[in-house]
Amino acid sequence: MRATFMYGPGDVRVQDVPTPTIHEPTDAVVRITLACVCGSDLHPYHSMTPSERGSAMGHEFIGVVEDVGSAVTTLKPGDLVISPFAYSDNTCPYCLDGFHTSCRHGGFYGSNGVGGAQAELVRVPQAAGTLVRIPSDVDEKLLPSLLTLSDVYLTGYHAAHMGRVAPGRTVTVIGDGAVGLSAVIAAKQLGAERIILMGRHTVRTDLGRDFGATDVVADRGADGIAQVLDLTGGEGSHIVLEAVGHMPAYEQAYGIVRPGGVISRVGVPQYESAPVGFGSLFGKNITLTGGPAPVRAYIEAAIPQVLGGEIEPGRVFDAETSLDDVAEAYRLMDSREALKVLVRP
């Protein structure tokens, strides 16, 4: 079968690899019908250490179950399923607490002998706890929105949930990528009174306004901070949802958050050390939260919202390629010619 591998910065290849099979009784094999490229895939696209073996890519997909292990009794061949970007048993103490990305028996696609999802098929460990069925006769127009429940929309939702977005709150979203725009949708769903979107790409921020942003701030750094403070009467934002992952975005976040407020980060941080002292967090009694989104905890509640037309997060997809042309999908997103790209095997 064909699968996508990254061998170094900008070096994305589709190659033939052995077809996945059942390894453990808890496995399933899924034929992928719809996948995509994630903004987090662009981090190694810029900075990966070159490798002769390459890294299997992709972690968001919808597909049809081809085979199941003997311990998988809740799924059968032919089921149409969505997979969260991390697999989990959905039964360990951490999963029961709602933090499936820390599952004791879980992991991530493209590592530890598990293939990536930018491929024709993938082996899914802990399949019964991971895969979520959707109606086989679902309107094809809804599939892009359902695919966002694999990661991007529910990552934005996780930011808003962990940030304690609620009616009457002012929320600032940093980043006009697909996750940031998804965070706008989620903040609107949770009742935010005002949503300030910080981004400088007009096509994207216009979509953000459609999703519920009340204000847009295009400037970054000190000028961007000053504009948000001006919009909020000098008080700052109750909640800041940081969807970028780079240090300037974090610095922007603690510059605009209101005393007693919350910074919720879901942009994968490209740093380990960051200010947390008196001048950044401590002095203003700021809560810092966020992390890898346990989308398995949210996905079943979100499916009816998509099927019923309450939300349409699939609008973040503005380009499409075949699996054979997946390198072009990376290029389009890296050059910002596309916001998020669908990949059809």
CSV table of C-alpha atoms in Angstrom, one decimal:
chain,number,residue,atom,x,y,z
A,1,MET,CA,0.0,0.0,0.0
A,2,ARG,CA,1.0,3.7,-0.3
A,3,ALA,CA,1.9,5.8,2.8
A,4,THR,CA,3.5,9.2,3.4
A,5,PHE,CA,6.9,9.6,5.1
A,6,MET,CA,8.9,12.6,5.9
A,7,TYR,CA,12.7,12.3,5.6
A,8,GLY,CA,13.8,15.8,6.5
A,9,PRO,CA,12.7,19.5,6.2
A,10,GLY,CA,10.5,19.8,3.1
A,11,ASP,CA,11.2,16.2,2.1
A,12,VAL,CA,7.8,14.4,1.9
A,13,ARG,CA,7.4,11.2,-0.1
A,14,VAL,CA,4.7,8.7,-0.8
A,15,GLN,CA,6.1,5.1,-1.0
A,16,ASP,CA,5.0,1.5,-1.0
A,17,VAL,CA,5.0,-0.3,2.4
A,18,PRO,CA,3.6,-3.6,3.7
A,19,THR,CA,-0.2,-3.6,4.2
A,20,PRO,CA,-0.9,-3.4,8.0
A,21,THR,CA,-2.3,-6.4,9.7
A,22,ILE,CA,-3.7,-7.3,13.1
A,23,HIS,CA,-0.9,-7.5,15.7
A,24,GLU,CA,-2.9,-7.6,18.9
A,25,PRO,CA,-6.4,-8.8,19.7
A,26,THR,CA,-7.3,-5.2,20.5
A,27,ASP,CA,-6.3,-3.9,17.0
A,28,ALA,CA,-8.3,-3.0,14.0
A,29,VAL,CA,-7.2,-2.2,10.4
A,30,VAL,CA,-9.0,0.7,8.8
A,31,ARG,CA,-9.1,1.7,5.1
A,32,ILE,CA,-8.7,5.4,5.0
A,33,THR,CA,-11.3,7.3,3.0
A,34,LEU,CA,-10.4,10.9,4.1
A,35,ALA,CA,-7.3,12.3,5.7
A,36,CYS,CA,-5.6,15.7,5.9
A,37,VAL,CA,-2.4,17.6,6.8
A,38,CYS,CA,-2.2,19.2,10.3
A,39,GLY,CA,-0.6,22.4,11.2
A,40,SER,CA,1.5,20.5,13.6
A,41,ASP,CA,2.9,18.5,10.7
A,42,LEU,CA,4.6,21.7,9.5
A,43,HIS,CA,6.9,21.8,12.6
A,44,PRO,CA,9.0,18.8,11.4
A,45,TYR,CA,8.5,20.1,7.8
A,46,HIS,CA,10.6,23.0,8.9
A,47,SER,CA,13.0,21.5,11.4
A,48,MET,CA,13.1,17.7,11.3
A,49,THR,CA,16.6,16.1,11.6
A,50,PRO,CA,17.2,14.3,8.3
A,51,SER,CA,16.6,10.6,8.6
A,52,GLU,CA,17.3,7.6,6.3
A,53,ARG,CA,14.3,5.7,7.7
A,54,GLY,CA,11.8,8.6,7.5
A,55,SER,CA,8.8,9.3,9.8
A,56,ALA,CA,5.3,8.0,9.0
A,57,MET,CA,3.0,11.0,8.7
A,58,GLY,CA,-0.7,11.8,9.4
A,59,HIS,CA,-3.0,11.4,12.4
A,60,GLU,CA,-6.5,12.6,11.3
A,61,PHE,CA,-8.8,10.3,9.4
A,62,ILE,CA,-12.2,8.9,8.6
A,63,GLY,CA,-12.3,5.3,7.2
A,64,VAL,CA,-14.0,2.0,6.9
A,65,VAL,CA,-13.1,-0.9,9.2
A,66,GLU,CA,-11.4,-3.8,7.2
A,67,ASP,CA,-10.6,-6.2,10.0
A,68,VAL,CA,-10.7,-6.4,13.8
A,69,GLY,CA,-8.9,-8.4,16.4
A,70,SER,CA,-10.6,-11.0,18.5
A,71,ALA,CA,-11.0,-8.7,21.5
A,72,VAL,CA,-12.8,-6.0,19.5
A,73,THR,CA,-16.5,-6.7,19.9
A,74,THR,CA,-18.0,-3.3,19.4
A,75,LEU,CA,-16.8,-2.8,15.8
A,76,LYS,CA,-17.1,-4.9,12.6
A,77,PRO,CA,-15.8,-4.8,9.0
A,78,GLY,CA,-17.7,-2.2,7.0
A,79,ASP,CA,-18.3,0.3,9.9
A,80,LEU,CA,-17.5,3.9,9.0
A,81,VAL,CA,-15.4,5.4,11.8
A,82,ILE,CA,-13.6,8.5,12.9
A,83,SER,CA,-10.4,8.2,14.8
A,84,PRO,CA,-9.0,10.7,17.4
A,85,PHE,CA,-5.4,11.7,16.6
A,86,ALA,CA,-4.3,9.6,19.6
A,87,TYR,CA,-5.4,6.1,20.3
A,88,SER,CA,-6.5,5.1,23.8
A,89,ASP,CA,-8.3,2.3,25.6
A,90,ASN,CA,-11.0,4.7,27.0
A,91,THR,CA,-11.0,2.7,30.3
A,92,CYS,CA,-7.8,3.5,32.2
A,93,PRO,CA,-8.0,6.0,35.1
A,94,TYR,CA,-6.6,8.9,32.9
A,95,CYS,CA,-9.2,8.2,30.2
A,96,LEU,CA,-12.0,8.1,32.7
A,97,ASP,CA,-10.8,11.5,34.0
A,98,GLY,CA,-11.1,12.7,30.4
A,99,PHE,CA,-7.4,12.9,29.5
A,100,HIS,CA,-7.2,10.2,26.8
A,101,THR,CA,-3.9,11.6,25.4
A,102,SER,CA,-2.3,10.3,28.6
A,103,CYS,CA,-3.8,6.8,28.4
A,104,ARG,CA,-1.7,4.2,30.0
A,105,HIS,CA,-2.1,2.0,26.9
A,106,GLY,CA,-2.4,4.7,24.3
A,107,GLY,CA,-0.1,6.4,21.9
A,108,PHE,CA,0.1,8.4,18.7
A,109,TYR,CA,0.0,7.5,15.0
A,110,GLY,CA,3.3,7.4,13.3
A,111,SER,CA,5.3,6.1,16.3
A,112,ASN,CA,6.1,2.9,18.2
A,113,GLY,CA,5.4,0.7,15.2
A,114,VAL,CA,2.1,2.2,14.3
A,115,GLY,CA,1.8,3.8,10.9
A,116,GLY,CA,0.6,7.2,9.9
A,117,ALA,CA,-2.8,8.2,8.6
A,118,GLN,CA,-1.7,9.8,5.4
A,119,ALA,CA,-1.9,6.4,3.8
A,120,GLU,CA,-4.3,3.9,2.3
A,121,LEU,CA,-4.7,1.8,5.4
A,122,VAL,CA,-3.6,2.0,9.1
A,123,ARG,CA,-3.5,-0.3,12.0
A,124,VAL,CA,-5.4,1.1,15.0
A,125,PRO,CA,-4.3,-0.1,18.5
A,126,GLN,CA,-7.0,-0.1,21.2
A,127,ALA,CA,-9.6,0.1,18.5
A,128,ALA,CA,-12.6,-0.4,20.7
A,129,GLY,CA,-11.7,2.5,22.9
A,130,THR,CA,-10.5,4.7,20.0
A,131,LEU,CA,-12.7,4.4,16.9
A,132,VAL,CA,-16.1,6.1,16.9
A,133,ARG,CA,-18.8,5.0,14.5
A,134,ILE,CA,-20.7,7.4,12.3
A,135,PRO,CA,-23.7,6.7,10.1
A,136,SER,CA,-22.6,4.9,6.9
A,137,ASP,CA,-25.2,6.9,4.9
A,138,VAL,CA,-24.0,10.3,6.1
A,139,ASP,CA,-24.2,13.1,3.6
A,140,GLU,CA,-20.8,13.3,1.9
A,141,LYS,CA,-20.9,17.1,2.3
A,142,LEU,CA,-20.6,16.6,6.1
A,143,LEU,CA,-17.5,14.4,6.0
A,144,PRO,CA,-15.0,17.3,6.1
A,145,SER,CA,-16.7,18.7,9.2
A,146,LEU,CA,-16.7,15.2,10.8
A,147,LEU,CA,-13.0,14.8,9.9
A,148,THR,CA,-12.3,17.9,12.0
A,149,LEU,CA,-13.5,16.0,15.0
A,150,SER,CA,-10.4,13.8,14.7
A,151,ASP,CA,-8.3,16.7,15.8
A,152,VAL,CA,-8.6,20.3,14.7
A,153,TYR,CA,-12.1,21.4,15.8
A,154,LEU,CA,-11.9,19.5,19.0
A,155,THR,CA,-8.5,20.9,19.7
A,156,GLY,CA,-10.0,24.3,19.4
A,157,TYR,CA,-12.8,23.2,21.7
A,158,HIS,CA,-10.3,21.8,24.2
A,159,ALA,CA,-8.7,25.2,24.3
A,160,ALA,CA,-12.0,26.9,25.1
A,161,HIS,CA,-13.1,24.2,27.6
A,162,MET,CA,-9.8,24.3,29.5
A,163,GLY,CA,-9.9,28.1,29.4
A,164,ARG,CA,-13.4,28.0,31.1
A,165,VAL,CA,-15.1,30.0,28.4
A,166,ALA,CA,-18.5,31.0,29.6
A,167,PRO,CA,-21.3,33.6,28.9
A,168,GLY,CA,-20.2,37.1,29.6
A,169,ARG,CA,-16.5,36.4,29.0
A,170,THR,CA,-14.2,38.2,26.6
A,171,VAL,CA,-12.0,35.7,24.8
A,172,THR,CA,-9.0,36.4,22.6
A,173,VAL,CA,-7.8,33.8,20.2
A,174,ILE,CA,-4.2,34.0,19.0
A,175,GLY,CA,-3.6,32.5,15.6
A,176,ASP,CA,-5.8,32.4,12.5
A,177,GLY,CA,-4.9,28.9,11.5
A,178,ALA,CA,-7.4,26.1,11.5
A,179,VAL,CA,-7.1,25.5,15.2
A,180,GLY,CA,-7.5,29.1,16.0
A,181,LEU,CA,-10.5,29.4,13.8
A,182,SER,CA,-11.9,26.3,15.5
A,183,ALA,CA,-11.3,27.9,18.9
A,184,VAL,CA,-13.5,30.8,17.7
A,185,ILE,CA,-16.3,28.4,16.9
A,186,ALA,CA,-16.0,26.7,20.3
A,187,ALA,CA,-15.8,30.0,22.2
A,188,LYS,CA,-19.0,31.0,20.4
A,189,GLN,CA,-20.6,27.7,21.3
A,190,LEU,CA,-19.7,28.2,24.9
A,191,GLY,CA,-21.3,31.6,25.0
A,192,ALA,CA,-18.4,34.1,24.9
A,193,GLU,CA,-19.7,37.6,24.8
A,194,ARG,CA,-16.8,39.0,22.8
A,195,ILE,CA,-14.2,37.1,20.7
A,196,ILE,CA,-11.1,38.9,19.5
A,197,LEU,CA,-9.2,37.1,16.8
A,198,MET,CA,-5.5,37.9,16.4
A,199,GLY,CA,-4.4,37.1,12.9
A,200,ARG,CA,-3.2,39.0,9.8
A,201,HIS,CA,-4.5,36.9,6.9
A,202,THR,CA,-7.7,38.6,5.7
A,203,VAL,CA,-9.3,35.5,4.1
A,204,ARG,CA,-8.8,33.6,7.3
A,205,THR,CA,-9.9,36.4,9.6
A,206,ASP,CA,-13.0,36.9,7.5
A,207,LEU,CA,-13.9,33.2,8.0
A,208,GLY,CA,-13.2,33.8,11.7
A,209,ARG,CA,-15.8,36.6,11.7
A,210,ASP,CA,-18.3,34.2,10.0
A,211,PHE,CA,-17.5,31.7,12.9
A,212,GLY,CA,-18.2,34.3,15.5
A,213,ALA,CA,-15.3,36.7,16.0
A,214,THR,CA,-16.5,40.1,17.0
A,215,ASP,CA,-13.1,41.9,16.5
A,216,VAL,CA,-9.9,41.2,14.5
A,217,VAL,CA,-6.5,42.5,15.5
A,218,ALA,CA,-3.9,42.1,12.7
A,219,ASP,CA,-0.8,43.4,14.5
A,220,ARG,CA,1.5,41.3,16.6
A,221,GLY,CA,3.8,41.9,19.5
A,222,ALA,CA,3.6,45.2,21.5
A,223,ASP,CA,1.3,46.8,18.9
A,224,GLY,CA,-1.1,43.8,19.0
A,225,ILE,CA,-1.1,43.8,22.8
A,226,ALA,CA,-1.9,47.5,22.8
A,227,GLN,CA,-4.8,47.1,20.4
A,228,VAL,CA,-6.4,44.3,22.5
A,229,LEU,CA,-6.0,46.4,25.7
A,230,ASP,CA,-7.6,49.3,23.9
A,231,LEU,CA,-10.5,47.2,22.7
A,232,THR,CA,-11.1,46.0,26.3
A,233,GLY,CA,-10.8,49.4,28.0
A,234,GLY,CA,-7.4,48.6,29.3
A,235,GLU,CA,-8.6,45.6,31.3
A,236,GLY,CA,-7.4,42.8,29.0
A,237,SER,CA,-9.1,39.5,28.0
A,238,HIS,CA,-10.7,37.2,30.6
A,239,ILE,CA,-9.4,34.2,28.5
A,240,VAL,CA,-6.7,33.8,25.9
A,241,LEU,CA,-6.6,30.8,23.7
A,242,GLU,CA,-3.1,30.4,22.2
A,243,ALA,CA,-3.2,28.3,19.0
A,244,VAL,CA,0.3,28.9,17.6
A,245,GLY,CA,2.9,27.3,19.8
A,246,HIS,CA,5.8,29.8,19.3
A,247,MET,CA,7.2,32.0,22.0
A,248,PRO,CA,6.0,35.3,20.6
A,249,ALA,CA,2.4,34.0,20.8
A,250,TYR,CA,2.9,33.0,24.4
A,251,GLU,CA,4.4,36.4,25.2
A,252,GLN,CA,1.4,38.0,23.5
A,253,ALA,CA,-0.9,35.9,25.6
A,254,TYR,CA,0.4,37.0,29.0
A,255,GLY,CA,0.5,40.6,27.7
A,256,ILE,CA,-3.2,40.7,27.0
A,257,VAL,CA,-4.7,38.5,29.7
A,258,ARG,CA,-6.8,40.2,32.4
A,259,PRO,CA,-5.7,39.8,36.0
A,260,GLY,CA,-7.2,36.6,37.4
A,261,GLY,CA,-7.6,35.3,33.8
A,262,VAL,CA,-6.7,32.1,32.0
A,263,ILE,CA,-4.3,31.3,29.2
A,264,SER,CA,-5.1,28.1,27.5
A,265,ARG,CA,-2.5,26.7,25.1
A,266,VAL,CA,-3.2,24.1,22.4
A,267,GLY,CA,-0.6,25.2,19.9
A,268,VAL,CA,2.2,22.5,20.2
A,269,PRO,CA,4.9,24.5,22.1
A,270,GLN,CA,8.2,24.8,20.3
A,271,TYR,CA,10.0,25.7,23.5
A,272,GLU,CA,10.5,24.2,27.0
A,273,SER,CA,11.4,27.3,29.0
A,274,ALA,CA,8.9,30.2,29.2
A,275,PRO,CA,8.3,33.1,31.6
A,276,VAL,CA,6.0,32.2,34.6
A,277,GLY,CA,7.2,34.8,37.1
A,278,PHE,CA,5.9,38.0,38.6
A,279,GLY,CA,5.9,40.0,35.4
A,280,SER,CA,4.2,37.4,33.3
A,281,LEU,CA,1.8,35.1,35.2
A,282,PHE,CA,2.4,35.3,38.9
A,283,GLY,CA,1.8,39.0,39.4
A,284,LYS,CA,-1.6,38.9,37.8
A,285,ASN,CA,-2.8,35.6,39.3
A,286,ILE,CA,-3.0,34.0,35.9
A,287,THR,CA,-3.9,30.4,35.3
A,288,LEU,CA,-1.9,28.6,32.6
A,289,THR,CA,-3.6,25.5,31.2
A,290,GLY,CA,-4.1,23.5,28.0
A,291,GLY,CA,-2.3,20.6,26.3
A,292,PRO,CA,-2.8,17.9,23.8
A,293,ALA,CA,-6.6,17.7,23.2
A,294,PRO,CA,-8.2,14.5,24.5
A,295,VAL,CA,-10.7,14.6,21.6
A,296,ARG,CA,-12.0,11.1,22.4
A,297,ALA,CA,-13.6,12.8,25.5
A,298,TYR,CA,-15.5,15.3,23.3
A,299,ILE,CA,-16.2,13.5,20.0
A,300,GLU,CA,-19.5,11.8,20.7
A,301,ALA,CA,-21.1,15.0,21.8
A,302,ALA,CA,-19.8,16.9,18.7
A,303,ILE,CA,-21.0,14.4,16.1
A,304,PRO,CA,-24.7,15.4,16.5
A,305,GLN,CA,-23.7,19.1,16.3
A,306,VAL,CA,-22.2,18.4,12.9
A,307,LEU,CA,-24.9,16.1,11.6
A,308,GLY,CA,-27.6,18.6,12.7
A,309,GLY,CA,-25.8,21.6,11.1
A,310,GLU,CA,-25.2,23.4,14.4
A,311,ILE,CA,-21.5,23.8,13.6
A,312,GLU,CA,-19.6,23.6,10.2
A,313,PRO,CA,-15.9,23.4,11.1
A,314,GLY,CA,-15.1,21.7,7.8
A,315,ARG,CA,-15.1,25.1,6.3
A,316,VAL,CA,-11.4,25.3,7.3
A,317,PHE,CA,-10.6,23.0,4.4
A,318,ASP,CA,-9.9,25.1,1.4
A,319,ALA,CA,-7.9,22.8,-0.8
A,320,GLU,CA,-7.7,19.1,-1.6
A,321,THR,CA,-5.1,16.7,-3.0
A,322,SER,CA,-4.8,13.0,-3.7
A,323,LEU,CA,-2.5,10.9,-1.6
A,324,ASP,CA,0.0,10.7,-4.4
A,325,ASP,CA,0.2,14.5,-4.3
A,326,VAL,CA,0.4,14.9,-0.6
A,327,ALA,CA,3.8,16.7,-0.8
A,328,GLU,CA,1.8,19.5,-2.6
A,329,ALA,CA,-0.6,19.6,0.3
A,330,TYR,CA,2.4,20.3,2.7
A,331,ARG,CA,3.7,23.0,0.3
A,332,LEU,CA,0.4,24.7,0.0
A,333,MET,CA,0.0,24.9,3.8
A,334,ASP,CA,3.6,25.9,4.4
A,335,SER,CA,3.3,28.8,1.9
A,336,ARG,CA,0.0,29.8,3.3
A,337,GLU,CA,-1.7,29.3,0.0
A,338,ALA,CA,-4.1,27.0,1.8
A,339,LEU,CA,-5.4,27.0,5.3
A,340,LYS,CA,-5.9,23.2,5.6
A,341,VAL,CA,-5.8,20.5,3.0
A,342,LEU,CA,-7.9,17.4,2.6
A,343,VAL,CA,-6.1,14.3,1.3
A,344,ARG,CA,-8.1,11.5,-0.4
A,345,PRO,CA,-6.2,8.2,-0.7
